């Protein structure tokens, strides 16, 4: 905006020239008009700018009017008026047409900003060029560079003639280096030191090399902001008479350094003697007085005064008074250093919403967006409801940005239209996973998911997987607004064939098909509860023999054929609670989300077990633009069996165990490798007694081995901390598509039912995959640290992670680099 104002100001200083104009020597009546020199401008158009017609008497005054009118058309560079008998002859030279505009050497100003400023002043491709304004434009751009500390900058406009009265316009920039701040001095401060005052200022000097976030280049606007921060620093501490008396900015002779001096008068501290509310508070005086932070006897605080004004305005805005006026009038007593604050409140008229409009949604239907708007048409305008509506739409995964504005209805001072301006992002994704491991080799998976199917807001997905460890197909459907009240309805149908040996878990194969349905109820705008029921049919075969799985297999084994496949059915009921205050559905930077779920099989199932999981994420913005943010996350889970079936005590099926390792759990470790490993017990052999009778050997002589693959466990605790930083070499407007973070991951998976003492005394025959550990010990945690880059690509989310294991255990498979497509954020 500042650049555009500078250019516009330069143009206002320019004036048109009337050179080369010749007036007829005497008055005469015009019998004919002839225009010469026209090329691009049509004769009819040129005649419309002539304030003279055939039959008019022409004199010196009328000639002056005629010339001014022709120049004001902006089509002509030169105008000459002649007389041929009683014929008026108008000779013109048209302004050249701009064929191309080139910017060269500009780094601090984008081409788009420059073109916007030129457009506003009529300089664009295809338009005639007014050469008289170029000098003003050059000077305006120089002033802009001076304002950001580039005092050696130069701007030159170069015009290159082309055939057919066309020109190329090139703006050549020599920006140079910005002047560095050599010193900032605050003169007149006695209460606070220079170091204390400098902490709140953006401009800095003599900073250490590692403080790359500090701003040491002089910028006029930044200095103005720092002066305001300095003023607020004193006002917030009671120095009501504080003032900045003068400001001096001087340069070194070579214009490479800046010295800044701020002369201040601190004054004395003032306390609040009284706080009075006057005006129409709509009957809410008692509540407002009770929550006001301003208290007599305390030091004056400008921040609290501003907060009080904003609070009252927002509070009245909840009741439809969208444009209240809240003014604080201080009555200063310099004798006893006190101030009486009078807050004058004028609520204005109650404002009603006539219409709610949506703009920018080329895919999503208005109906879908309207379902997320709590503000209703025909009711009074509520600022809190508008903010709630914006937050609700922003959490949709297919919305990148959401803003709104209120527009007064012409001729009606109590009605407004609300315009929501949205920017959509791809709602469909091609989900894929690409990985390479020493054991898994190359693995691929693919799927299609549409979060906004045909613009209806419904989620439809088809996922097909052909990775080395699994072949599966799943169809998912969810309608978030099955009813107008926000009740959701969804379902899934799936089939899979699984090979655990290729999944970095113990050896077993399975076939499963399932069908399920779920229904959700909104509690409020942040909280939701869901219920689900899923039927599953599972077949296990090609089993591996591990101590931890025998109890589960034994209840299904066929004594005549111990290696035969086993099959069981289950009906899994679930209930979950979710809460989200995130500011965006994808790449959030503020707010939090939590989800807790509990699932349990019905007593008529072939297996009886339960599982509970809690997943939470908390985002804390570190900067005003929220490009720097801090993320804390946690995931905990526990599961086990309950009761008995046919005399068999129930345990959690090992197929339902938790696993960890990989992009979404513990980066720096191979997928699903963290946690308990399968224990293989090998009997020492039978003992042959007298008469050839064989007797069982002493179990204490058995040996054990450890599987190279993880078994998983019935308990899990994972967590992490991430510092979200601006992505290097990526423009700020790409923050919603690319994210970079520095992370620390920590966690463990363990088995609460594992009895370490049962195996600790046995010899281990094979230690290639690590030594036996107490897999029931939750303190055997792992940790890693690294850098992650996430990109919302046209094919779906991509995640690149570079990490290093900090704490690993014997037998762990640490990985430095991981790459995933279709990762959930």
Short mmCIF file of N, CA, C and O in Angstrom, two decimals, residues 33-35 38 41-48:
data_model
loop_
_atom_site.label_atom_id
_atom_site.label_comp_id
_atom_site.label_asym_id
_atom_site.label_seq_id
_atom_site.Cartn_x
_atom_site.Cartn_y
_atom_site.Cartn_z
N UNK A 33 -13.77 20.77 -40.11
CA UNK A 33 -12.75 20.33 -39.14
C UNK A 33 -11.99 19.17 -39.77
O UNK A 33 -12.59 18.20 -40.24
N UNK A 34 -10.66 19.27 -39.75
CA UNK A 34 -9.81 18.21 -40.28
C UNK A 34 -8.80 17.79 -39.22
O UNK A 34 -8.12 18.65 -38.65
N UNK A 35 -8.74 16.49 -38.94
CA UNK A 35 -7.82 15.96 -37.94
C UNK A 35 -6.76 15.15 -38.66
O UNK A 35 -7.08 14.23 -39.42
N UNK A 38 -3.78 10.80 -37.04
CA UNK A 38 -4.38 9.69 -36.31
C UNK A 38 -3.86 8.36 -36.82
O UNK A 38 -3.74 8.16 -38.04
N UNK A 41 -6.19 5.90 -32.82
CA UNK A 41 -7.44 6.49 -32.36
C UNK A 41 -8.35 6.74 -33.57
O UNK A 41 -7.92 7.32 -34.58
N UNK A 42 -9.58 6.31 -33.46
CA UNK A 42 -10.55 6.51 -34.55
C UNK A 42 -10.93 7.98 -34.64
O UNK A 42 -10.94 8.72 -33.63
N UNK A 43 -11.27 8.42 -35.87
CA UNK A 43 -11.64 9.81 -36.07
C UNK A 43 -12.85 10.20 -35.23
O UNK A 43 -12.89 11.28 -34.62
N UNK A 44 -13.85 9.33 -35.18
CA UNK A 44 -15.03 9.62 -34.37
C UNK A 44 -14.70 9.82 -32.91
O UNK A 44 -15.24 10.70 -32.24
N UNK A 45 -13.77 8.99 -32.39
CA UNK A 45 -13.38 9.13 -30.99
C UNK A 45 -12.65 10.44 -30.76
O UNK A 45 -12.85 11.12 -29.74
N UNK A 46 -11.78 10.82 -31.73
CA UNK A 46 -11.03 12.07 -31.56
C UNK A 46 -11.97 13.27 -31.57
O UNK A 46 -11.79 14.24 -30.82
N UNK A 47 -13.00 13.23 -32.43
CA UNK A 47 -13.93 14.36 -32.52
C UNK A 47 -14.72 14.56 -31.23
O UNK A 47 -15.17 15.68 -30.93
N UNK A 48 -14.92 13.46 -30.48
CA UNK A 48 -15.68 13.60 -29.22
C UNK A 48 -14.93 14.43 -28.20
O UNK A 48 -15.55 14.94 -27.24
#
